[in-house]
mmCIF file of C-alpha atoms in Angstrom:
data_model
loop_
_atom_site.group_PDB
_atom_site.id
_atom_site.type_symbol
_atom_site.label_atom_id
_atom_site.label_comp_id
_atom_site.label_asym_id
_atom_site.label_seq_id
_atom_site.Cartn_x
_atom_site.Cartn_y
_atom_site.Cartn_z
ATOM 1 C CA MET A 1 0.000 0.000 0.000
ATOM 2 C CA PRO A 2 2.360 2.738 -1.189
ATOM 3 C CA ALA A 3 0.229 5.920 -1.284
ATOM 4 C CA VAL A 4 2.745 8.476 0.075
ATOM 5 C CA THR A 5 5.394 7.395 2.571
ATOM 6 C CA VAL A 6 8.500 8.775 4.300
ATOM 7 C CA ASP A 7 11.641 7.025 5.531
ATOM 8 C CA ASN A 8 11.627 8.687 8.946
ATOM 9 C CA PRO A 9 8.284 10.010 10.276
ATOM 10 C CA LEU A 10 10.092 11.730 13.165
ATOM 11 C CA THR A 11 11.228 14.412 10.720
ATOM 12 C CA LEU A 12 7.559 15.465 10.351
ATOM 13 C CA PRO A 13 5.453 17.784 12.523
ATOM 14 C CA ARG A 14 3.882 15.879 15.418
ATOM 15 C CA VAL A 15 0.257 16.165 16.483
ATOM 16 C CA ALA A 16 -1.602 15.022 19.574
ATOM 17 C CA ALA A 17 -4.753 16.038 21.397
ATOM 18 C CA PRO A 18 -4.273 18.239 24.472
ATOM 19 C CA ALA A 19 -4.490 16.545 27.860
ATOM 20 C CA ASP A 20 -7.832 18.167 28.669
ATOM 21 C CA ALA A 21 -9.511 17.075 25.391
ATOM 22 C CA LYS A 22 -12.824 15.237 25.706
ATOM 23 C CA PRO A 23 -12.487 11.738 24.157
ATOM 24 C CA ARG A 24 -15.119 10.859 21.560
ATOM 25 C CA PRO A 25 -16.955 7.637 22.460
ATOM 26 C CA VAL A 26 -17.577 4.973 19.821
ATOM 27 C CA LEU A 27 -21.298 4.850 19.041
ATOM 28 C CA ALA A 28 -21.181 1.947 16.582
ATOM 29 C CA VAL A 29 -18.953 -0.212 14.402
ATOM 30 C CA ALA A 30 -20.504 -1.255 11.069
ATOM 31 C CA THR A 31 -19.217 -3.879 8.627
ATOM 32 C CA ALA A 32 -19.250 -2.924 4.950
ATOM 33 C CA PRO A 33 -21.022 -5.352 2.602
ATOM 34 C CA SER A 34 -19.223 -6.265 -0.615
ATOM 35 C CA GLY A 35 -20.570 -5.639 -4.106
ATOM 36 C CA PHE A 36 -19.634 -4.579 -7.615
ATOM 37 C CA GLU A 37 -19.645 -1.200 -9.350
ATOM 38 C CA GLY A 38 -19.410 0.043 -12.921
ATOM 39 C CA GLU A 39 -18.230 -2.671 -15.289
ATOM 40 C CA GLY A 40 -17.750 -5.109 -12.420
ATOM 41 C CA PHE A 41 -14.904 -4.006 -10.154
ATOM 42 C CA PRO A 42 -15.267 -5.133 -6.514
ATOM 43 C CA VAL A 43 -16.171 -2.608 -3.816
ATOM 44 C CA ARG A 44 -16.960 -2.474 -0.115
ATOM 45 C CA ARG A 45 -19.844 -0.114 0.766
ATOM 46 C CA ALA A 46 -18.250 1.565 3.777
ATOM 47 C CA PHE A 47 -21.310 3.457 5.040
ATOM 48 C CA ALA A 48 -24.030 0.858 4.392
ATOM 49 C CA GLY A 49 -26.388 0.559 7.354
ATOM 50 C CA ILE A 50 -25.175 3.728 9.107
ATOM 51 C CA ASP A 51 -27.847 6.326 9.902
ATOM 52 C CA TYR A 52 -27.377 9.415 7.728
ATOM 53 C CA LYS A 53 -27.498 11.671 10.794
ATOM 54 C CA HIS A 54 -24.061 10.270 11.698
ATOM 55 C CA LEU A 55 -22.706 10.664 8.133
ATOM 56 C CA ASP A 56 -23.862 14.163 7.128
ATOM 57 C CA PRO A 57 -22.241 15.774 5.073
ATOM 58 C CA PHE A 58 -20.871 12.486 3.679
ATOM 59 C CA ILE A 59 -23.213 10.439 1.507
ATOM 60 C CA MET A 60 -21.423 7.216 0.639
ATOM 61 C CA MET A 61 -17.929 5.763 0.345
ATOM 62 C CA ASP A 62 -16.693 2.737 -1.601
ATOM 63 C CA GLN A 63 -13.389 0.963 -1.071
ATOM 64 C CA MET A 64 -12.427 -0.109 -4.594
ATOM 65 C CA GLY A 65 -10.380 -3.319 -4.468
ATOM 66 C CA GLU A 66 -7.815 -4.174 -3.179
ATOM 67 C CA VAL A 67 -7.595 -6.464 -6.220
ATOM 68 C CA ASP A 68 -4.683 -7.817 -8.258
ATOM 69 C CA TYR A 69 -6.023 -7.965 -11.821
ATOM 70 C CA GLN A 70 -4.886 -10.499 -14.381
ATOM 71 C CA PRO A 71 -4.187 -9.233 -17.935
ATOM 72 C CA GLY A 72 -7.415 -8.095 -19.568
ATOM 73 C CA GLU A 73 -9.336 -7.875 -16.274
ATOM 74 C CA PRO A 74 -9.056 -4.219 -15.093
ATOM 75 C CA LYS A 75 -12.435 -2.475 -15.157
ATOM 76 C CA GLY A 76 -13.883 1.001 -14.676
ATOM 77 C CA THR A 77 -17.239 2.761 -14.954
ATOM 78 C CA PRO A 78 -19.040 3.724 -18.169
ATOM 79 C CA TRP A 79 -20.175 7.285 -18.864
ATOM 80 C CA HIS A 80 -22.614 8.453 -16.182
ATOM 81 C CA PRO A 81 -24.062 11.766 -14.934
ATOM 82 C CA HIS A 82 -23.621 13.558 -11.600
ATOM 83 C CA ARG A 83 -25.338 16.570 -10.041
ATOM 84 C CA GLY A 84 -25.520 18.155 -6.608
ATOM 85 C CA PHE A 85 -22.425 16.864 -4.780
ATOM 86 C CA GLU A 86 -18.666 16.232 -4.930
ATOM 87 C CA THR A 87 -16.878 12.970 -5.739
ATOM 88 C CA VAL A 88 -13.473 12.344 -4.191
ATOM 89 C CA THR A 89 -11.435 9.531 -5.794
ATOM 90 C CA TYR A 90 -8.287 8.574 -3.865
ATOM 91 C CA ILE A 91 -5.972 6.078 -5.567
ATOM 92 C CA ILE A 92 -3.697 4.133 -3.213
ATOM 93 C CA ASP A 93 -2.374 1.545 -5.683
ATOM 94 C CA GLY A 94 -2.823 1.525 -9.451
ATOM 95 C CA ILE A 95 -3.823 4.013 -12.132
ATOM 96 C CA PHE A 96 -7.183 5.522 -13.135
ATOM 97 C CA ASP A 97 -8.014 7.839 -16.033
ATOM 98 C CA HIS A 98 -10.992 10.177 -15.719
ATOM 99 C CA HIS A 99 -12.720 12.371 -18.298
ATOM 100 C CA ASP A 100 -15.845 14.527 -18.346
ATOM 101 C CA SER A 101 -18.190 16.102 -20.854
ATOM 102 C CA ASN A 102 -16.601 19.530 -20.266
ATOM 103 C CA GLY A 103 -13.222 18.326 -21.505
ATOM 104 C CA GLY A 104 -11.730 17.986 -18.020
ATOM 105 C CA GLY A 105 -9.910 14.979 -16.642
ATOM 106 C CA GLY A 106 -6.525 13.400 -16.257
ATOM 107 C CA THR A 107 -4.674 10.457 -14.751
ATOM 108 C CA ILE A 108 -4.318 9.713 -11.055
ATOM 109 C CA THR A 109 -2.016 7.129 -9.532
ATOM 110 C CA ASN A 110 -0.420 6.113 -6.211
ATOM 111 C CA GLY A 111 -1.404 8.642 -3.549
ATOM 112 C CA ASP A 112 -3.218 11.028 -5.926
ATOM 113 C CA THR A 113 -6.736 12.366 -5.395
ATOM 114 C CA GLN A 114 -9.196 13.607 -8.012
ATOM 115 C CA TRP A 115 -11.765 15.942 -6.460
ATOM 116 C CA MET A 116 -14.699 16.644 -8.751
ATOM 117 C CA THR A 117 -17.388 19.136 -7.815
ATOM 118 C CA ALA A 118 -20.283 18.020 -10.002
ATOM 119 C CA GLY A 119 -22.425 21.025 -9.061
ATOM 120 C CA SER A 120 -25.028 21.715 -11.753
ATOM 121 C CA GLY A 121 -24.069 18.549 -13.573
ATOM 122 C CA LEU A 122 -21.854 16.811 -16.095
ATOM 123 C CA LEU A 123 -21.109 13.411 -17.602
ATOM 124 C CA HIS A 124 -18.117 11.513 -16.265
ATOM 125 C CA ILE A 125 -16.126 8.337 -16.931
ATOM 126 C CA GLU A 126 -13.436 6.540 -14.921
ATOM 127 C CA ALA A 127 -11.405 3.679 -16.343
ATOM 128 C CA PRO A 128 -7.955 2.072 -16.152
ATOM 129 C CA PRO A 129 -5.610 3.121 -18.979
ATOM 130 C CA GLU A 130 -5.269 0.712 -21.891
ATOM 131 C CA HIS A 131 -1.760 -0.408 -20.910
ATOM 132 C CA LEU A 132 -3.031 -1.473 -17.457
ATOM 133 C CA VAL A 133 -5.871 -3.444 -19.037
ATOM 134 C CA VAL A 134 -3.313 -5.254 -21.175
ATOM 135 C CA SER A 135 -0.834 -5.940 -18.369
ATOM 136 C CA GLY A 136 -3.097 -6.319 -15.350
ATOM 137 C CA GLY A 137 -1.847 -5.247 -11.938
ATOM 138 C CA LEU A 138 -2.814 -4.087 -8.464
ATOM 139 C CA PHE A 139 -5.682 -1.651 -8.003
ATOM 140 C CA HIS A 140 -6.888 -0.134 -4.735
ATOM 141 C CA GLY A 141 -8.632 3.115 -3.925
ATOM 142 C CA LEU A 142 -11.564 4.963 -2.399
ATOM 143 C CA GLN A 143 -14.423 6.997 -3.760
ATOM 144 C CA LEU A 144 -16.170 9.327 -1.338
ATOM 145 C CA TRP A 145 -19.298 11.381 -2.037
ATOM 146 C CA VAL A 146 -19.573 14.714 -0.186
ATOM 147 C CA ASN A 147 -22.874 16.576 -0.194
ATOM 148 C CA LEU A 148 -23.179 20.214 -1.236
ATOM 149 C CA PRO A 149 -25.480 22.680 0.548
ATOM 150 C CA ALA A 150 -28.521 23.833 -1.402
ATOM 151 C CA LYS A 151 -26.874 27.160 -2.239
ATOM 152 C CA ASP A 152 -24.013 25.380 -4.048
ATOM 153 C CA LYS A 153 -25.791 22.477 -5.750
ATOM 154 C CA MET A 154 -26.121 24.284 -9.067
ATOM 155 C CA MET A 155 -22.664 25.871 -9.135
ATOM 156 C CA ALA A 156 -20.408 25.381 -12.139
ATOM 157 C CA PRO A 157 -18.498 22.038 -12.098
ATOM 158 C CA ARG A 158 -14.887 22.137 -10.896
ATOM 159 C CA TYR A 159 -11.893 19.779 -10.744
ATOM 160 C CA GLN A 160 -9.001 19.544 -8.339
ATOM 161 C CA ASP A 161 -6.182 17.133 -9.118
ATOM 162 C CA ILE A 162 -4.314 16.659 -5.839
ATOM 163 C CA ARG A 163 -0.956 14.966 -6.350
ATOM 164 C CA GLY A 164 0.236 12.688 -3.587
ATOM 165 C CA GLY A 165 3.374 14.730 -3.086
ATOM 166 C CA ASN A 166 1.254 17.748 -2.122
ATOM 167 C CA VAL A 167 -0.596 16.223 0.839
ATOM 168 C CA GLN A 168 0.323 17.456 4.306
ATOM 169 C CA LEU A 169 2.357 14.807 6.156
ATOM 170 C CA LEU A 170 2.291 14.600 9.955
ATOM 171 C CA THR A 171 3.101 12.047 12.631
ATOM 172 C CA SER A 172 2.248 11.083 16.205
ATOM 173 C CA PRO A 173 4.542 12.118 19.100
ATOM 174 C CA ASP A 174 6.463 8.800 18.984
ATOM 175 C CA GLY A 175 6.620 8.611 15.187
ATOM 176 C CA GLY A 176 4.536 5.419 15.119
ATOM 177 C CA ALA A 177 1.949 6.790 12.705
ATOM 178 C CA LEU A 178 2.049 8.576 9.348
ATOM 179 C CA LEU A 179 -0.843 10.982 8.808
ATOM 180 C CA ARG A 180 -1.654 12.198 5.290
ATOM 181 C CA VAL A 181 -3.974 15.218 5.397
ATOM 182 C CA ILE A 182 -5.739 15.249 2.031
ATOM 183 C CA ALA A 183 -8.367 17.889 2.819
ATOM 184 C CA GLY A 184 -9.254 20.131 5.726
ATOM 185 C CA GLU A 185 -6.879 20.678 8.617
ATOM 186 C CA LEU A 186 -5.492 18.844 11.615
ATOM 187 C CA ASP A 187 -4.103 20.785 14.558
ATOM 188 C CA GLY A 188 -3.495 23.804 12.328
ATOM 189 C CA HIS A 189 -1.907 21.828 9.469
ATOM 190 C CA SER A 190 -3.965 22.113 6.266
ATOM 191 C CA GLY A 191 -4.281 19.666 3.406
ATOM 192 C CA PRO A 192 -4.451 20.777 -0.246
ATOM 193 C CA GLY A 193 -8.104 19.868 -0.922
ATOM 194 C CA ILE A 194 -10.460 22.861 -1.178
ATOM 195 C CA THR A 195 -13.973 22.014 -0.010
ATOM 196 C CA HIS A 196 -17.311 23.813 -0.134
ATOM 197 C CA THR A 197 -18.546 21.885 2.878
ATOM 198 C CA PRO A 198 -15.997 22.052 5.738
ATOM 199 C CA ILE A 199 -14.479 18.580 6.145
ATOM 200 C CA SER A 200 -11.272 16.776 7.050
ATOM 201 C CA MET A 201 -9.978 13.684 5.215
ATOM 202 C CA ILE A 202 -6.902 11.893 6.547
ATOM 203 C CA HIS A 203 -5.243 8.600 5.558
ATOM 204 C CA ALA A 204 -3.358 7.245 8.568
ATOM 205 C CA THR A 205 -0.875 4.377 8.684
ATOM 206 C CA LEU A 206 -0.206 3.019 12.173
ATOM 207 C CA ALA A 207 2.669 0.652 12.891
ATOM 208 C CA PRO A 208 1.834 -2.375 15.083
ATOM 209 C CA GLY A 209 1.086 -1.179 18.615
ATOM 210 C CA ALA A 210 1.028 2.509 17.636
ATOM 211 C CA GLU A 211 -1.733 4.853 18.782
ATOM 212 C CA ILE A 212 -3.014 8.205 17.578
ATOM 213 C CA ASN A 213 -4.990 10.537 19.797
ATOM 214 C CA LEU A 214 -5.892 13.476 17.600
ATOM 215 C CA PRO A 215 -7.605 16.801 18.276
ATOM 216 C CA TRP A 216 -10.946 16.854 16.478
ATOM 217 C CA ARG A 217 -13.245 19.793 15.830
ATOM 218 C CA GLU A 218 -16.263 19.597 18.090
ATOM 219 C CA ASP A 219 -18.591 20.897 15.352
ATOM 220 C CA PHE A 220 -17.540 18.004 13.059
ATOM 221 C CA ASN A 221 -18.778 14.439 13.085
ATOM 222 C CA GLY A 222 -16.168 11.666 13.269
ATOM 223 C CA LEU A 223 -15.743 8.460 11.233
ATOM 224 C CA ALA A 224 -12.915 5.944 10.868
ATOM 225 C CA TYR A 225 -12.836 3.328 8.083
ATOM 226 C CA VAL A 226 -10.278 0.509 8.071
ATOM 227 C CA LEU A 227 -8.628 -0.050 4.679
ATOM 228 C CA ALA A 228 -6.345 -2.813 5.974
ATOM 229 C CA GLY A 229 -5.256 -4.400 9.228
ATOM 230 C CA LYS A 230 -6.864 -4.488 12.644
ATOM 231 C CA GLY A 231 -6.886 -2.448 15.808
ATOM 232 C CA THR A 232 -9.156 -0.607 18.224
ATOM 233 C CA VAL A 233 -11.020 2.698 18.301
ATOM 234 C CA GLY A 234 -11.917 5.032 21.142
ATOM 235 C CA ALA A 235 -10.537 5.221 24.643
ATOM 236 C CA GLU A 236 -12.615 2.091 25.333
ATOM 237 C CA ARG A 237 -10.557 0.217 22.701
ATOM 238 C CA ARG A 238 -13.399 -1.213 20.690
ATOM 239 C CA PRO A 239 -12.073 -3.786 18.165
ATOM 240 C CA ILE A 240 -12.165 -2.899 14.469
ATOM 241 C CA HIS A 241 -10.755 -4.525 11.330
ATOM 242 C CA LEU A 242 -10.617 -4.404 7.523
ATOM 243 C CA GLY A 243 -13.900 -3.248 6.000
ATOM 244 C CA GLN A 244 -15.394 -1.773 9.158
ATOM 245 C CA THR A 245 -16.430 1.809 9.946
ATOM 246 C CA ALA A 246 -16.422 3.311 13.430
ATOM 247 C CA VAL A 247 -18.914 6.076 14.217
ATOM 248 C CA PHE A 248 -17.745 8.437 16.962
ATOM 249 C CA GLY A 249 -19.917 10.509 19.251
ATOM 250 C CA SER A 250 -19.306 14.066 20.407
ATOM 251 C CA GLY A 251 -16.045 15.256 21.899
ATOM 252 C CA SER A 252 -12.794 17.004 21.033
ATOM 253 C CA SER A 253 -10.388 14.095 20.445
ATOM 254 C CA LEU A 254 -10.384 10.863 18.462
ATOM 255 C CA THR A 255 -8.335 7.742 19.280
ATOM 256 C CA VAL A 256 -7.252 4.826 17.046
ATOM 257 C CA ARG A 257 -4.765 2.096 18.013
ATOM 258 C CA ALA A 258 -3.139 -0.647 15.917
ATOM 259 C CA ASP A 259 -2.978 -4.174 17.297
ATOM 260 C CA GLU A 260 0.462 -5.435 18.252
ATOM 261 C CA LYS A 261 0.163 -8.259 15.711
ATOM 262 C CA GLN A 262 -0.928 -7.750 12.086
ATOM 263 C CA ASP A 263 -0.992 -10.368 9.343
ATOM 264 C CA SER A 264 1.872 -10.826 6.883
ATOM 265 C CA HIS A 265 -0.079 -9.323 3.963
ATOM 266 C CA THR A 266 -0.941 -6.198 5.966
ATOM 267 C CA PRO A 267 1.972 -5.092 8.148
ATOM 268 C CA ASP A 268 0.239 -1.913 9.426
ATOM 269 C CA LEU A 269 -3.200 -0.615 10.301
ATOM 270 C CA GLU A 270 -4.460 1.587 7.445
ATOM 271 C CA VAL A 271 -7.412 3.820 8.294
ATOM 272 C CA VAL A 272 -9.214 6.770 6.707
ATOM 273 C CA LEU A 273 -10.445 9.396 9.165
ATOM 274 C CA LEU A 274 -13.305 11.646 8.124
ATOM 275 C CA GLY A 275 -14.944 14.598 9.807
ATOM 276 C CA GLY A 276 -17.332 17.202 8.511
ATOM 277 C CA ARG A 277 -19.718 19.923 9.632
ATOM 278 C CA PRO A 278 -23.244 18.590 9.089
ATOM 279 C CA ILE A 279 -25.260 20.496 6.492
ATOM 280 C CA ARG A 280 -28.581 19.581 8.162
ATOM 281 C CA GLU A 281 -30.720 20.087 5.068
ATOM 282 C CA PRO A 282 -33.233 17.672 3.522
ATOM 283 C CA MET A 283 -31.501 15.229 1.169
ATOM 284 C CA ALA A 284 -33.010 13.431 -1.825
ATOM 285 C CA HIS A 285 -30.569 10.869 -3.261
ATOM 286 C CA TYR A 286 -31.221 8.589 -6.198
ATOM 287 C CA GLY A 287 -28.520 7.023 -8.352
ATOM 288 C CA PRO A 288 -26.004 9.653 -9.496
ATOM 289 C CA PHE A 289 -27.985 12.677 -8.267
ATOM 290 C CA VAL A 290 -28.077 14.193 -4.763
ATOM 291 C CA MET A 291 -30.566 17.039 -4.362
ATOM 292 C CA ASN A 292 -32.792 18.515 -1.645
ATOM 293 C CA ASN A 293 -36.193 17.211 -2.717
ATOM 294 C CA ARG A 294 -37.967 14.888 -5.136
ATOM 295 C CA ALA A 295 -38.859 17.663 -7.601
ATOM 296 C CA GLU A 296 -35.172 18.573 -7.970
ATOM 297 C CA LEU A 297 -34.336 14.897 -8.552
ATOM 298 C CA GLN A 298 -36.957 14.682 -11.281
ATOM 299 C CA GLN A 299 -35.536 17.837 -12.880
ATOM 300 C CA ALA A 300 -32.045 16.332 -12.797
ATOM 301 C CA PHE A 301 -33.246 13.188 -14.603
ATOM 302 C CA GLU A 302 -35.104 15.293 -17.169
ATOM 303 C CA ASP A 303 -32.054 17.488 -17.777
ATOM 304 C CA PHE A 304 -29.885 14.385 -18.228
ATOM 305 C CA GLN A 305 -32.319 12.763 -20.650
ATOM 306 C CA LYS A 306 -32.515 15.960 -22.705
ATOM 307 C CA GLY A 307 -28.738 16.300 -22.912
ATOM 308 C CA ARG A 308 -28.470 19.355 -20.667
ATOM 309 C CA LEU A 309 -25.689 17.792 -18.591
ATOM 310 C CA GLY A 310 -23.419 17.597 -21.608
ATOM 311 C CA THR A 311 -22.578 15.145 -24.360
ATOM 312 C CA ILE A 312 -19.974 12.426 -24.556
ATOM 313 C CA PRO A 313 -16.902 13.570 -26.499
ATOM 314 C CA ALA A 314 -16.788 11.681 -29.786
ATOM 315 C CA VAL A 315 -13.087 10.906 -29.368
ATOM 316 C CA HIS A 316 -13.878 8.343 -26.672
ATOM 317 C CA GLY A 317 -16.293 6.392 -28.835
ATOM 318 C CA MET A 318 -18.246 5.035 -25.872
ATOM 319 C CA SER A 319 -21.970 4.787 -25.325
ATOM 320 C CA GLU A 320 -23.857 6.436 -22.489
ATOM 321 C CA GLY A 321 -24.148 4.553 -19.256
ATOM 322 C CA GLY A 322 -25.231 5.131 -15.674
ATOM 323 C CA MET A 323 -24.370 3.987 -12.252
#
């Protein structure tokens, strides 16, 4: 799991919650069901079964892979529309190309993030490059959906390509954890992602036995999803492992600990930490559209069917598809 690493974490700024911080209790631990997306690549639905009141402003998150494709096997998603939210695609291992009906896009690889604000709407495609389809190889990543407030749902679409080398790197006081701040801020250290809805997104790697106790904004919710390995969450040390999401209650600090023993395939605990300020607006979500009410959903479908969200560039030679 390369993402972005350093030889000596102790050269990085160190973060820890103050002694008087109020620990966030663990309200629940949910296990993600497995499924398939797009043309058939495997995913874990990280937020399935979690009450939206604990997720807001996050809508859904899929762990894509980890899968080692044979030649000819790599898959992506066909052309599909989006409106009303932001998609965040974080590639840990592998390569993904993305293109949209506005002519935007690019290639993201180990440790890169593609942040797409769909806003008023566009058509989008994500797929492995042709050379990866031919050769096969490892693929692993995340896609997170972040809601937009009503005032921003019809804004012009926008892209941010966040290269892995630009993320803010931090560590714990003993150097046992590597913290990659992709968006938002942690203890005054800001990541490169620019968000409309205030959030924090952090990929943490904890060595066996290491613990992080991080300051966490009290007006944010708190979630931890395990990409690999096993450990505990909260001061109460509730067990958690690959494919599980911890939901934290209120407080001003968040604790995650890696078990002393990990398996040979996964030497460390890999976890994504998410926090955001709840929007607290009505949400109407169906397929690739996230709006505030049913009438707006119906308008989104009508606009898509009438071609108002754009047209597929002829150069790609692919037919329309949906999620």
